[in-house]
mmCIF file of C-alpha atoms and ligand atoms in Angstrom:
data_model
loop_
_atom_site.group_PDB
_atom_site.id
_atom_site.type_symbol
_atom_site.label_atom_id
_atom_site.label_comp_id
_atom_site.label_asym_id
_atom_site.label_seq_id
_atom_site.Cartn_x
_atom_site.Cartn_y
_atom_site.Cartn_z
ATOM 1 C CA MET A 1 8.616 -11.052 -34.042
ATOM 2 C CA ASN A 2 8.763 -8.664 -31.060
ATOM 3 C CA THR A 3 10.674 -5.426 -31.520
ATOM 4 C CA TYR A 4 11.988 -3.392 -28.574
ATOM 5 C CA ASN A 5 13.481 0.092 -28.577
ATOM 6 C CA ILE A 6 16.481 0.433 -26.294
ATOM 7 C CA ALA A 7 18.128 3.742 -25.394
ATOM 8 C CA LEU A 8 21.838 3.012 -24.965
ATOM 9 C CA LEU A 9 23.535 5.654 -22.792
ATOM 10 C CA PRO A 10 27.155 4.555 -22.248
ATOM 11 C CA GLY A 11 28.171 7.769 -20.443
ATOM 12 C CA ASP A 12 31.801 8.168 -19.385
ATOM 13 C CA GLY A 13 34.948 6.213 -18.538
ATOM 14 C CA ILE A 14 34.564 2.482 -19.156
ATOM 15 C CA GLY A 15 30.866 2.971 -20.040
ATOM 16 C CA GLU A 16 31.441 2.781 -23.792
ATOM 17 C CA GLU A 17 33.654 -0.331 -23.588
ATOM 18 C CA VAL A 18 31.381 -2.388 -21.355
ATOM 19 C CA CYS A 19 28.233 -1.296 -23.209
ATOM 20 C CA MET A 20 29.755 -2.584 -26.477
ATOM 21 C CA GLU A 21 30.001 -6.031 -24.874
ATOM 22 C CA ALA A 22 26.396 -5.918 -23.656
ATOM 23 C CA VAL A 23 25.300 -4.992 -27.192
ATOM 24 C CA LYS A 24 27.260 -7.992 -28.548
ATOM 25 C CA VAL A 25 25.322 -10.219 -26.162
ATOM 26 C CA LEU A 26 21.986 -8.662 -27.217
ATOM 27 C CA ARG A 27 22.859 -9.273 -30.890
ATOM 28 C CA ARG A 28 23.579 -12.915 -30.046
ATOM 29 C CA ILE A 29 20.170 -13.116 -28.316
ATOM 30 C CA GLU A 30 18.563 -11.811 -31.538
ATOM 31 C CA GLU A 31 20.120 -14.752 -33.403
ATOM 32 C CA LYS A 32 18.692 -17.228 -30.889
ATOM 33 C CA TYR A 33 15.245 -15.803 -30.243
ATOM 34 C CA ALA A 34 12.530 -14.210 -32.413
ATOM 35 C CA VAL A 35 13.262 -10.685 -31.276
ATOM 36 C CA GLU A 36 14.682 -7.466 -32.673
ATOM 37 C CA PHE A 37 16.391 -4.810 -30.544
ATOM 38 C CA LYS A 38 16.426 -1.310 -32.018
ATOM 39 C CA ILE A 39 19.343 0.172 -30.096
ATOM 40 C CA THR A 40 19.849 3.930 -30.313
ATOM 41 C CA GLY A 41 22.800 5.613 -28.651
ATOM 42 C CA GLY A 42 22.575 8.873 -26.708
ATOM 43 C CA LEU A 43 24.858 11.153 -24.724
ATOM 44 C CA ILE A 44 24.739 11.570 -20.965
ATOM 45 C CA GLY A 45 27.119 12.714 -18.234
ATOM 46 C CA GLY A 46 30.469 14.310 -19.088
ATOM 47 C CA ALA A 47 30.197 12.781 -22.570
ATOM 48 C CA ALA A 48 27.255 15.118 -23.294
ATOM 49 C CA TRP A 49 29.041 18.232 -22.008
ATOM 50 C CA PRO A 50 31.233 19.235 -25.012
ATOM 51 C CA GLU A 51 28.235 19.232 -27.389
ATOM 52 C CA PHE A 52 25.414 20.393 -25.109
ATOM 53 C CA GLY A 53 27.002 22.085 -22.061
ATOM 54 C CA ASN A 54 24.568 19.930 -20.090
ATOM 55 C CA HIS A 55 24.815 16.482 -18.463
ATOM 56 C CA PHE A 56 21.320 15.298 -19.456
ATOM 57 C CA PRO A 57 20.327 17.152 -22.633
ATOM 58 C CA ASN A 58 16.774 17.366 -24.003
ATOM 59 C CA GLU A 59 17.806 15.202 -26.985
ATOM 60 C CA THR A 60 18.642 12.370 -24.572
ATOM 61 C CA LYS A 61 15.382 12.897 -22.653
ATOM 62 C CA ALA A 62 13.460 12.607 -25.939
ATOM 63 C CA LEU A 63 15.325 9.384 -26.767
ATOM 64 C CA VAL A 64 14.488 7.929 -23.342
ATOM 65 C CA GLU A 65 10.798 8.781 -23.779
ATOM 66 C CA LYS A 66 10.690 6.981 -27.130
ATOM 67 C CA SER A 67 12.336 3.858 -25.699
ATOM 68 C CA ASP A 68 11.010 0.745 -23.995
ATOM 69 C CA ALA A 69 14.026 0.548 -21.661
ATOM 70 C CA VAL A 70 17.318 2.289 -20.949
ATOM 71 C CA LEU A 71 20.659 0.523 -20.824
ATOM 72 C CA PHE A 72 23.003 2.882 -18.991
ATOM 73 C CA GLY A 73 26.781 2.647 -18.575
ATOM 74 C CA SER A 74 28.176 4.956 -15.909
ATOM 75 C CA VAL A 75 29.023 8.618 -15.561
ATOM 76 C CA GLY A 76 31.615 10.802 -13.906
ATOM 77 C CA GLY A 77 35.176 11.958 -14.423
ATOM 78 C CA PRO A 78 38.414 11.292 -12.582
ATOM 79 C CA VAL A 79 38.082 11.876 -8.847
ATOM 80 C CA ASN A 80 40.702 14.707 -8.982
ATOM 81 C CA ALA A 81 38.808 16.558 -11.771
ATOM 82 C CA GLN A 82 35.447 16.868 -10.010
ATOM 83 C CA PHE A 83 35.543 20.695 -10.015
ATOM 84 C CA GLU A 84 36.008 21.074 -13.771
ATOM 85 C CA PRO A 85 32.722 22.179 -15.416
ATOM 86 C CA GLN A 86 32.501 18.946 -17.437
ATOM 87 C CA TRP A 87 32.520 16.843 -14.275
ATOM 88 C CA LYS A 88 31.095 19.093 -11.549
ATOM 89 C CA ASP A 89 27.805 17.576 -10.280
ATOM 90 C CA CYS A 90 27.916 15.187 -13.230
ATOM 91 C CA GLU A 91 26.524 12.203 -11.326
ATOM 92 C CA LYS A 92 23.781 14.260 -9.689
ATOM 93 C CA ASN A 93 22.781 15.927 -12.984
ATOM 94 C CA SER A 94 22.687 12.731 -14.991
ATOM 95 C CA ILE A 95 22.116 9.552 -13.004
ATOM 96 C CA LEU A 96 19.953 11.105 -10.287
ATOM 97 C CA ALA A 97 18.178 13.201 -12.933
ATOM 98 C CA ILE A 98 17.397 10.256 -15.198
ATOM 99 C CA ARG A 99 16.075 8.236 -12.244
ATOM 100 C CA LYS A 100 13.787 11.163 -11.432
ATOM 101 C CA PHE A 101 12.835 11.519 -15.109
ATOM 102 C CA ILE A 102 11.523 7.926 -15.294
ATOM 103 C CA GLY A 103 9.987 8.201 -11.806
ATOM 104 C CA ALA A 104 12.240 5.445 -10.442
ATOM 105 C CA SER A 105 10.499 3.806 -7.507
ATOM 106 C CA ILE A 106 12.158 0.450 -6.870
ATOM 107 C CA ASN A 107 15.793 -0.555 -7.216
ATOM 108 C CA LEU A 108 17.140 -4.089 -7.566
ATOM 109 C CA ARG A 109 20.744 -4.954 -6.762
ATOM 110 C CA PRO A 110 21.649 -8.636 -6.957
ATOM 111 C CA ALA A 111 24.996 -9.559 -5.384
ATOM 112 C CA PRO A 112 26.197 -12.919 -6.794
ATOM 113 C CA ILE A 113 28.800 -14.727 -4.709
ATOM 114 C CA PHE A 114 30.512 -17.367 -6.858
ATOM 115 C CA LYS A 115 32.349 -20.150 -5.071
ATOM 116 C CA GLU A 116 35.030 -19.855 -7.818
ATOM 117 C CA LEU A 117 35.636 -16.237 -6.730
ATOM 118 C CA ALA A 118 35.370 -16.839 -2.991
ATOM 119 C CA HIS A 119 38.944 -15.624 -2.465
ATOM 120 C CA PHE A 120 37.843 -12.129 -3.609
ATOM 121 C CA CYS A 121 34.992 -11.978 -1.091
ATOM 122 C CA PRO A 122 35.996 -10.053 2.043
ATOM 123 C CA LEU A 123 34.043 -12.496 4.239
ATOM 124 C CA ARG A 124 35.819 -15.547 5.716
ATOM 125 C CA SER A 125 35.628 -18.697 3.590
ATOM 126 C CA ASP A 126 33.911 -20.672 6.386
ATOM 127 C CA ILE A 127 31.192 -18.002 6.440
ATOM 128 C CA ILE A 128 30.442 -18.031 2.720
ATOM 129 C CA GLY A 129 30.845 -21.816 2.475
ATOM 130 C CA ASP A 130 31.562 -23.736 -0.720
ATOM 131 C CA GLU A 131 28.322 -23.155 -2.646
ATOM 132 C CA SER A 132 27.625 -20.135 -4.828
ATOM 133 C CA PHE A 133 24.678 -17.965 -3.783
ATOM 134 C CA GLU A 134 23.103 -14.605 -4.503
ATOM 135 C CA ILE A 135 21.514 -11.953 -2.315
ATOM 136 C CA LEU A 136 18.980 -9.665 -3.970
ATOM 137 C CA VAL A 137 18.487 -6.285 -2.284
ATOM 138 C CA ILE A 138 15.243 -4.531 -3.239
ATOM 139 C CA ARG A 139 15.318 -0.861 -2.244
ATOM 140 C CA GLU A 140 12.397 1.565 -2.185
ATOM 141 C CA LEU A 141 13.566 4.654 -4.090
ATOM 142 C CA SER A 142 10.858 7.303 -3.938
ATOM 143 C CA GLY A 143 10.123 7.888 -0.244
ATOM 144 C CA GLY A 144 11.672 8.139 3.188
ATOM 145 C CA ILE A 145 14.142 10.614 4.555
ATOM 146 C CA TYR A 146 15.851 11.426 1.242
ATOM 147 C CA PHE A 147 12.626 13.011 -0.010
ATOM 148 C CA GLY A 148 11.548 14.726 3.217
ATOM 149 C CA GLU A 149 12.077 18.290 4.325
ATOM 150 C CA HIS A 150 15.700 19.264 4.919
ATOM 151 C CA SER A 151 16.264 22.520 6.737
ATOM 152 C CA ARG A 152 18.317 24.529 9.231
ATOM 153 C CA PRO A 153 15.708 26.247 11.445
ATOM 154 C CA ASP A 154 18.626 28.092 13.058
ATOM 155 C CA ALA A 155 22.406 27.972 12.949
ATOM 156 C CA ASN A 156 22.608 25.226 15.582
ATOM 157 C CA THR A 157 19.692 23.026 14.571
ATOM 158 C CA ALA A 158 19.229 20.775 11.534
ATOM 159 C CA LEU A 159 16.075 18.968 10.459
ATOM 160 C CA ASP A 160 15.469 16.028 8.112
ATOM 161 C CA THR A 161 11.977 14.583 7.978
ATOM 162 C CA SER A 162 10.950 11.151 6.730
ATOM 163 C CA SER A 163 7.556 9.998 5.529
ATOM 164 C CA TYR A 164 6.077 6.955 3.827
ATOM 165 C CA ASP A 165 2.536 6.342 2.629
ATOM 166 C CA ARG A 166 0.736 3.031 2.445
ATOM 167 C CA PRO A 167 0.497 2.746 -1.400
ATOM 168 C CA THR A 168 4.255 3.274 -1.776
ATOM 169 C CA ILE A 169 5.009 0.490 0.713
ATOM 170 C CA GLU A 170 2.319 -1.781 -0.751
ATOM 171 C CA LYS A 171 3.984 -1.485 -4.160
ATOM 172 C CA ILE A 172 7.415 -2.647 -2.950
ATOM 173 C CA ALA A 173 5.880 -5.267 -0.633
ATOM 174 C CA LYS A 174 3.995 -6.913 -3.521
ATOM 175 C CA PHE A 175 7.069 -6.730 -5.730
ATOM 176 C CA SER A 176 9.325 -8.229 -3.051
ATOM 177 C CA PHE A 177 6.994 -11.125 -2.221
ATOM 178 C CA GLN A 178 6.636 -11.890 -5.939
ATOM 179 C CA ALA A 179 10.445 -11.867 -6.305
ATOM 180 C CA ALA A 180 10.802 -14.177 -3.287
ATOM 181 C CA GLN A 181 8.094 -16.503 -4.621
ATOM 182 C CA ASN A 182 9.983 -16.762 -7.945
ATOM 183 C CA ARG A 183 13.307 -17.441 -6.199
ATOM 184 C CA ASN A 184 14.073 -19.272 -2.947
ATOM 185 C CA LYS A 185 10.820 -18.319 -1.186
ATOM 186 C CA THR A 186 12.537 -16.409 1.607
ATOM 187 C CA LEU A 187 12.027 -12.709 2.246
ATOM 188 C CA HIS A 188 13.558 -10.472 4.909
ATOM 189 C CA SER A 189 12.036 -7.040 5.394
ATOM 190 C CA ILE A 190 14.311 -4.486 7.055
ATOM 191 C CA ASP A 191 13.043 -1.710 9.326
ATOM 192 C CA LYS A 192 13.566 0.043 12.640
ATOM 193 C CA ALA A 193 10.047 -0.491 13.931
ATOM 194 C CA ASN A 194 11.155 -0.295 17.580
ATOM 195 C CA VAL A 195 11.828 3.433 17.052
ATOM 196 C CA LEU A 196 10.462 4.857 13.805
ATOM 197 C CA GLU A 197 6.801 5.404 12.967
ATOM 198 C CA THR A 198 7.500 5.037 9.214
ATOM 199 C CA SER A 199 8.997 1.630 10.011
ATOM 200 C CA ARG A 200 5.877 0.618 11.956
ATOM 201 C CA LEU A 201 3.753 1.365 8.896
ATOM 202 C CA TRP A 202 6.312 -0.457 6.716
ATOM 203 C CA ARG A 203 6.096 -3.548 8.957
ATOM 204 C CA GLU A 204 2.287 -3.412 9.106
ATOM 205 C CA VAL A 205 2.006 -3.363 5.307
ATOM 206 C CA PHE A 206 4.553 -6.184 4.830
ATOM 207 C CA GLU A 207 2.802 -8.351 7.436
ATOM 208 C CA THR A 208 -0.541 -7.807 5.717
ATOM 209 C CA GLU A 209 0.948 -8.670 2.317
ATOM 210 C CA ALA A 210 2.613 -11.783 3.778
ATOM 211 C CA LYS A 211 -0.839 -13.374 4.200
ATOM 212 C CA ASN A 212 -1.145 -13.498 0.387
ATOM 213 C CA TRP A 213 2.098 -15.472 0.013
ATOM 214 C CA PRO A 214 1.817 -18.583 2.197
ATOM 215 C CA GLU A 215 4.771 -20.293 0.488
ATOM 216 C CA VAL A 216 7.182 -17.447 1.276
ATOM 217 C CA GLN A 217 9.035 -17.631 4.589
ATOM 218 C CA PHE A 218 8.789 -14.078 5.784
ATOM 219 C CA HIS A 219 10.992 -12.411 8.422
ATOM 220 C CA ASN A 220 11.102 -8.895 9.885
ATOM 221 C CA LEU A 221 14.539 -7.685 10.938
ATOM 222 C CA TYR A 222 15.727 -4.482 12.581
ATOM 223 C CA VAL A 223 18.349 -2.806 10.416
ATOM 224 C CA ASP A 224 21.070 -2.918 13.097
ATOM 225 C CA ASN A 225 20.587 -6.653 13.497
ATOM 226 C CA ALA A 226 20.396 -7.090 9.695
ATOM 227 C CA VAL A 227 23.889 -5.678 9.033
ATOM 228 C CA GLN A 228 25.366 -7.961 11.704
ATOM 229 C CA GLN A 229 23.548 -10.999 10.324
ATOM 230 C CA LEU A 230 24.651 -10.174 6.777
ATOM 231 C CA VAL A 231 28.286 -10.308 7.809
ATOM 232 C CA LYS A 232 27.978 -13.274 10.210
ATOM 233 C CA TRP A 233 25.569 -15.508 8.252
ATOM 234 C CA PRO A 234 24.876 -14.104 4.753
ATOM 235 C CA LYS A 235 23.565 -17.403 3.400
ATOM 236 C CA GLN A 236 20.340 -17.123 5.417
ATOM 237 C CA PHE A 237 19.325 -14.276 3.052
ATOM 238 C CA ASP A 238 17.947 -14.428 -0.447
ATOM 239 C CA VAL A 239 15.623 -11.445 -1.029
ATOM 240 C CA ILE A 240 15.889 -8.401 1.249
ATOM 241 C CA ALA A 241 13.359 -5.547 1.031
ATOM 242 C CA CYS A 242 14.393 -2.153 2.440
ATOM 243 C CA PRO A 243 13.139 1.391 2.786
ATOM 244 C CA ASN A 244 15.193 3.966 0.889
ATOM 245 C CA LEU A 245 17.847 4.920 3.466
ATOM 246 C CA PHE A 246 18.444 1.400 4.809
ATOM 247 C CA GLY A 247 18.498 0.020 1.243
ATOM 248 C CA ASP A 248 21.173 2.497 0.231
ATOM 249 C CA ILE A 249 23.449 1.292 3.028
ATOM 250 C CA ILE A 250 22.624 -2.412 2.906
ATOM 251 C CA SER A 251 23.055 -2.651 -0.873
ATOM 252 C CA ASP A 252 26.485 -1.044 -0.489
ATOM 253 C CA LEU A 253 27.365 -3.643 2.131
ATOM 254 C CA THR A 254 26.306 -6.582 -0.077
ATOM 255 C CA SER A 255 28.017 -5.004 -3.115
ATOM 256 C CA VAL A 256 31.432 -5.921 -1.714
ATOM 257 C CA PHE A 257 30.558 -9.624 -1.339
ATOM 258 C CA PRO A 258 31.079 -10.551 -5.048
ATOM 259 C CA GLY A 259 34.645 -9.230 -4.836
ATOM 260 C CA SER A 260 34.460 -6.674 -7.664
ATOM 261 C CA LEU A 261 32.106 -3.900 -8.710
ATOM 262 C CA GLY A 262 32.470 -5.360 -12.186
ATOM 263 C CA MET A 263 30.126 -8.217 -11.199
ATOM 264 C CA LEU A 264 27.115 -6.171 -10.072
ATOM 265 C CA GLY A 265 24.240 -5.238 -12.358
ATOM 266 C CA SER A 266 21.205 -3.291 -11.210
ATOM 267 C CA ALA A 267 17.733 -2.218 -12.257
ATOM 268 C CA SER A 268 15.629 0.813 -11.342
ATOM 269 C CA PHE A 269 11.936 0.502 -12.126
ATOM 270 C CA GLY A 270 10.154 3.587 -13.367
ATOM 271 C CA SER A 271 6.641 4.726 -12.565
ATOM 272 C CA LYS A 272 4.030 5.265 -15.254
ATOM 273 C CA ILE A 273 4.922 8.532 -16.991
ATOM 274 C CA GLU A 274 3.323 10.480 -19.826
ATOM 275 C CA THR A 275 5.563 10.393 -22.873
ATOM 276 C CA GLY A 276 3.521 12.338 -25.438
ATOM 277 C CA LEU A 277 0.159 12.395 -27.183
ATOM 278 C CA GLN A 278 -1.608 9.634 -29.060
ATOM 279 C CA THR A 279 -1.392 10.837 -32.653
ATOM 280 C CA GLU A 280 -2.834 7.818 -34.446
ATOM 281 C CA THR A 281 -6.402 8.721 -33.427
ATOM 282 C CA SER A 282 -8.057 12.141 -33.523
ATOM 283 C CA ASP A 283 -8.667 12.438 -29.743
ATOM 284 C CA MET A 284 -4.936 13.076 -28.960
ATOM 285 C CA ARG A 285 -5.035 11.289 -25.585
ATOM 286 C CA PRO A 286 -1.812 11.271 -23.531
ATOM 287 C CA VAL A 287 0.326 8.157 -23.949
ATOM 288 C CA SER A 288 1.854 6.799 -20.769
ATOM 289 C CA LYS A 289 4.228 3.929 -20.103
ATOM 290 C CA PHE A 290 6.800 2.478 -17.727
ATOM 291 C CA ILE A 291 10.475 2.934 -18.631
ATOM 292 C CA HIS A 292 12.991 0.998 -16.558
ATOM 293 C CA LEU A 293 16.706 1.725 -16.286
ATOM 294 C CA TYR A 294 19.469 -0.905 -16.179
ATOM 295 C CA GLU A 295 23.035 -0.105 -15.146
ATOM 296 C CA PRO A 296 26.104 -1.542 -13.409
ATOM 297 C CA SER A 297 26.431 -0.667 -9.733
ATOM 298 C CA GLY A 298 29.969 0.660 -10.121
ATOM 299 C CA GLY A 299 31.122 3.991 -11.480
ATOM 300 C CA SER A 300 32.994 5.048 -14.608
ATOM 301 C CA ALA A 301 36.343 3.641 -13.379
ATOM 302 C CA PRO A 302 38.500 6.353 -15.047
ATOM 303 C CA ASP A 303 41.592 4.363 -14.008
ATOM 304 C CA LEU A 304 40.609 1.665 -16.529
ATOM 305 C CA GLU A 305 39.206 3.817 -19.323
ATOM 306 C CA GLY A 306 40.386 3.033 -22.859
ATOM 307 C CA LYS A 307 42.515 0.058 -21.775
ATOM 308 C CA ASN A 308 40.051 -2.710 -22.716
ATOM 309 C CA VAL A 309 40.511 -4.311 -19.282
ATOM 310 C CA ALA A 310 37.218 -3.515 -17.480
ATOM 311 C CA ASN A 311 34.938 -6.353 -16.485
ATOM 312 C CA PRO A 312 31.828 -6.216 -18.729
ATOM 313 C CA ILE A 313 29.837 -8.724 -16.626
ATOM 314 C CA ALA A 314 28.008 -6.036 -14.587
ATOM 315 C CA GLN A 315 26.801 -4.440 -17.824
ATOM 316 C CA ILE A 316 25.892 -7.811 -19.341
ATOM 317 C CA TYR A 317 23.984 -8.770 -16.176
ATOM 318 C CA SER A 318 22.157 -5.439 -16.417
ATOM 319 C CA ALA A 319 21.174 -6.298 -19.998
ATOM 320 C CA ALA A 320 19.899 -9.702 -18.788
ATOM 321 C CA MET A 321 17.802 -7.932 -16.143
ATOM 322 C CA MET A 322 16.378 -5.720 -18.898
ATOM 323 C CA LEU A 323 15.297 -8.786 -20.871
ATOM 324 C CA ARG A 324 13.687 -10.297 -17.777
ATOM 325 C CA HIS A 325 11.941 -7.271 -16.316
ATOM 326 C CA SER A 326 11.155 -5.025 -19.301
ATOM 327 C CA PHE A 327 10.631 -7.577 -22.084
ATOM 328 C CA GLU A 328 9.488 -10.696 -20.167
ATOM 329 C CA MET A 329 12.266 -12.693 -21.899
ATOM 330 C CA HIS A 330 12.983 -14.942 -18.922
ATOM 331 C CA GLU A 331 14.569 -17.815 -20.843
ATOM 332 C CA ALA A 332 16.929 -15.472 -22.689
ATOM 333 C CA ALA A 333 17.879 -13.761 -19.410
ATOM 334 C CA ASP A 334 18.526 -17.164 -17.799
ATOM 335 C CA SER A 335 20.694 -18.167 -20.749
ATOM 336 C CA ILE A 336 22.870 -15.054 -20.390
ATOM 337 C CA GLU A 337 23.343 -15.708 -16.670
ATOM 338 C CA ALA A 338 24.173 -19.348 -17.415
ATOM 339 C CA ALA A 339 26.767 -18.258 -19.997
ATOM 340 C CA VAL A 340 28.388 -15.920 -17.450
ATOM 341 C CA LEU A 341 28.430 -18.720 -14.885
ATOM 342 C CA LYS A 342 30.059 -21.116 -17.363
ATOM 343 C CA THR A 343 32.662 -18.478 -18.232
ATOM 344 C CA ILE A 344 33.571 -18.155 -14.545
ATOM 345 C CA GLN A 345 33.473 -21.915 -13.977
ATOM 346 C CA THR A 346 35.824 -22.569 -16.895
ATOM 347 C CA GLY A 347 38.397 -20.167 -15.465
ATOM 348 C CA PHE A 348 38.078 -17.079 -17.689
ATOM 349 C CA ARG A 349 38.697 -13.829 -15.827
ATOM 350 C CA THR A 350 39.130 -10.116 -16.396
ATOM 351 C CA GLY A 351 41.886 -8.464 -14.325
ATOM 352 C CA ASP A 352 39.650 -7.483 -11.388
ATOM 353 C CA ILE A 353 38.774 -11.149 -10.677
ATOM 354 C CA TYR A 354 42.031 -12.757 -11.785
ATOM 355 C CA ALA A 355 44.371 -14.371 -9.260
ATOM 356 C CA GLU A 356 47.981 -15.196 -10.151
ATOM 357 C CA GLY A 357 49.011 -18.831 -9.810
ATOM 358 C CA GLN A 358 45.515 -20.281 -10.297
ATOM 359 C CA ASP A 359 44.450 -22.278 -13.331
ATOM 360 C CA GLU A 360 42.840 -19.228 -14.933
ATOM 361 C CA THR A 361 42.930 -17.387 -18.250
ATOM 362 C CA LYS A 362 43.094 -13.612 -18.164
ATOM 363 C CA LEU A 363 40.884 -11.914 -20.753
ATOM 364 C CA SER A 364 40.408 -8.356 -21.950
ATOM 365 C CA CYS A 365 37.001 -6.703 -21.721
ATOM 366 C CA SER A 366 36.156 -7.520 -25.344
ATOM 367 C CA GLU A 367 37.471 -11.097 -25.070
ATOM 368 C CA MET A 368 35.236 -11.625 -22.022
ATOM 369 C CA GLY A 369 32.244 -10.413 -24.062
ATOM 370 C CA ASP A 370 33.218 -12.788 -26.893
ATOM 371 C CA LYS A 371 33.568 -15.727 -24.493
ATOM 372 C CA ILE A 372 30.130 -15.108 -22.976
ATOM 373 C CA CYS A 373 28.634 -14.897 -26.494
ATOM 374 C CA GLU A 374 30.398 -18.151 -27.436
ATOM 375 C CA TYR A 375 28.830 -19.903 -24.405
ATOM 376 C CA LEU A 376 25.411 -18.460 -25.208
HETATM 377 P P1 NAD B 401 34.268 3.361 -9.456
HETATM 378 O O1 NAD B 401 33.133 2.469 -9.182
HETATM 379 O O2 NAD B 401 34.314 3.960 -10.818
HETATM 380 O O3 NAD B 401 35.638 2.558 -9.237
HETATM 381 C C1 NAD B 401 35.983 1.972 -7.977
HETATM 382 C C2 NAD B 401 36.966 0.823 -8.221
HETATM 383 O O4 NAD B 401 36.275 -0.269 -8.825
HETATM 384 C C3 NAD B 401 38.088 1.216 -9.180
HETATM 385 O O5 NAD B 401 39.292 0.620 -8.790
HETATM 386 C C4 NAD B 401 37.648 0.629 -10.503
HETATM 387 O O6 NAD B 401 38.723 0.308 -11.351
HETATM 388 C C5 NAD B 401 36.867 -0.614 -10.061
HETATM 389 N N1 NAD B 401 35.820 -0.968 -11.033
HETATM 390 C C6 NAD B 401 34.611 -0.373 -11.192
HETATM 391 N N2 NAD B 401 33.937 -0.946 -12.201
HETATM 392 C C7 NAD B 401 34.743 -1.928 -12.688
HETATM 393 C C8 NAD B 401 34.622 -2.858 -13.739
HETATM 394 N N3 NAD B 401 33.523 -2.942 -14.499
HETATM 395 N N4 NAD B 401 35.652 -3.712 -13.965
HETATM 396 C C9 NAD B 401 36.752 -3.678 -13.209
HETATM 397 N N5 NAD B 401 36.916 -2.830 -12.179
HETATM 398 C C10 NAD B 401 35.937 -1.945 -11.939
HETATM 399 O O7 NAD B 401 34.257 4.478 -8.327
HETATM 400 P P2 NAD B 401 35.166 5.803 -8.140
HETATM 401 O O8 NAD B 401 36.539 5.546 -8.661
HETATM 402 O O9 NAD B 401 34.962 6.215 -6.757
HETATM 403 O O10 NAD B 401 34.470 6.885 -9.068
HETATM 404 C C11 NAD B 401 34.870 7.166 -10.415
HETATM 405 C C12 NAD B 401 33.812 8.057 -11.044
HETATM 406 O O11 NAD B 401 32.571 7.320 -11.158
HETATM 407 C C13 NAD B 401 33.496 9.307 -10.225
HETATM 408 O O12 NAD B 401 33.351 10.384 -11.119
HETATM 409 C C14 NAD B 401 32.171 8.978 -9.555
HETATM 410 O O13 NAD B 401 31.415 10.145 -9.309
HETATM 411 C C15 NAD B 401 31.520 8.109 -10.610
HETATM 412 N N6 NAD B 401 30.463 7.166 -10.129
HETATM 413 C C16 NAD B 401 29.429 6.976 -10.963
HETATM 414 C C17 NAD B 401 28.431 6.069 -10.636
HETATM 415 C C18 NAD B 401 27.307 5.831 -11.626
HETATM 416 O O14 NAD B 401 27.426 6.216 -12.771
HETATM 417 N N7 NAD B 401 26.241 5.163 -11.233
HETATM 418 C C19 NAD B 401 28.521 5.345 -9.441
HETATM 419 C C20 NAD B 401 29.638 5.549 -8.601
HETATM 420 C C21 NAD B 401 30.618 6.463 -8.967
#
C-alpha cells in the first residue's frame, strides 16, 4: 500500500470548513483504493499569528519539508481589518512565501464551465453554448517582469525589467504540450512577440517544442487578441500556456467563467528543493524532492466564515489535482471529478451556485462534501 504525507494548512476564514470536506473525500478515497494519507495539520496566515506572531512559522516550514504535498485553504482577514497586525501583509507573508519556499515554477488553474451553471457565467448563453467545457490556464511562475529589477532611478522615472531564460520556458513548454496531449490536443501559447524580446524567445522555444508533439494543434496568440478571443469564442480554447504576467491576468479572466470562486481549484508545482540530510546512510548526502501546493483560487471569504455555507468544491478539486499530479492517482482523481459532476447534474448546490425557482436542492458546505462522498 502506498502512503503519502500531506501537510494540511487550512489558514483563515472558510479555509478550515472547506478543508474538512476535502479530507472527508480523501478518507473515502482511502476506502476505495490501496492508499493511506497521513494528514498533518499546520498553522499559516492569520491563524498562525496568535501563537507565533508570524504568518509562516518555522514549525509550518518543517511540516511542509516533511510532506509529499501541501493542501492549502486560504489566508487573509476581513478586508476592513487589513491594517491590524494579525492581517497586515498576511497574504504576502504566507501564500507568496510558501510558493517561494517550495520554489513554485508552474501554476495550473482549470476553469470548468458547467452547462447546468451556465446562468452564473457572465458570458452570453449563445457564446458558451449548451455543452460543458473547461479551460486550463498554465502560468509560468518564476520569471518575467515580477522577478526583474524594480527601481526609481529618479523621482520622475520608474523601471521594471523582465527576463526569461531558455530552460525556464522549455520547462513550461514541455509541461503544456504534455497537458494538451493528455486532454483535447489543442494548445494556445500567449505572448507579445510583436513587441517584447522575452516573448520572441518564448515563441521560439514553444515552436521548437511543438515539433515533438505532432498530434497537438498548436497556436501562437498575442495577448491582446487572446483576451478578446476568450470573451468572444472561449470554446476554441482548452489548454493555454502563458508567461507570468499574462498568466496572472488571463487566469483571472477565466476564473469568472465558472460563475463562482468556489468552483476553482489550482496547483502550483514546486522545483526540486533540499529538505534535509540523508541520515539512513553514513555519507549524510542532501535529500531533495519536489513539493507541490494545491489550493482554491478564491480567498478566505470572511463574509461566509463559520456559517457552513461555503462551496467546498474548489478545495475538493484541489485535492483531486493533488492525487493526479503528486501521487499519480489518475483514476481516483477522475472519480472525484465525476462525483462533483454528478452532484451538479443532480441539482445539488451550495448558496453561491443556487438559483431560486429551479429544480435544485440547496446544501450546506458539509452536506455538499457528504453528497460528493456518497457519489464517489
Ligand atoms: P474572496 O475570494 O475571499 O471572496 C470574494 C467573493 O467570493 C466573496 O463574496 C466570497 O463570499 C466568495 N467566495 C470565495 N470563495 C468562496 C467559496 N468557496 N464558496 C462560496 N463563495 C466564495 O476575496 P476577498 O473578499 O477580496 O478577500 C478576502 C480575504 O481573502 C482578504 O484578506 C484577501 O487578502 C484574501 N485572499 C486570499 C487569497 C489566498 O489565500 N490565495 C486569495 C485572494 C484573497
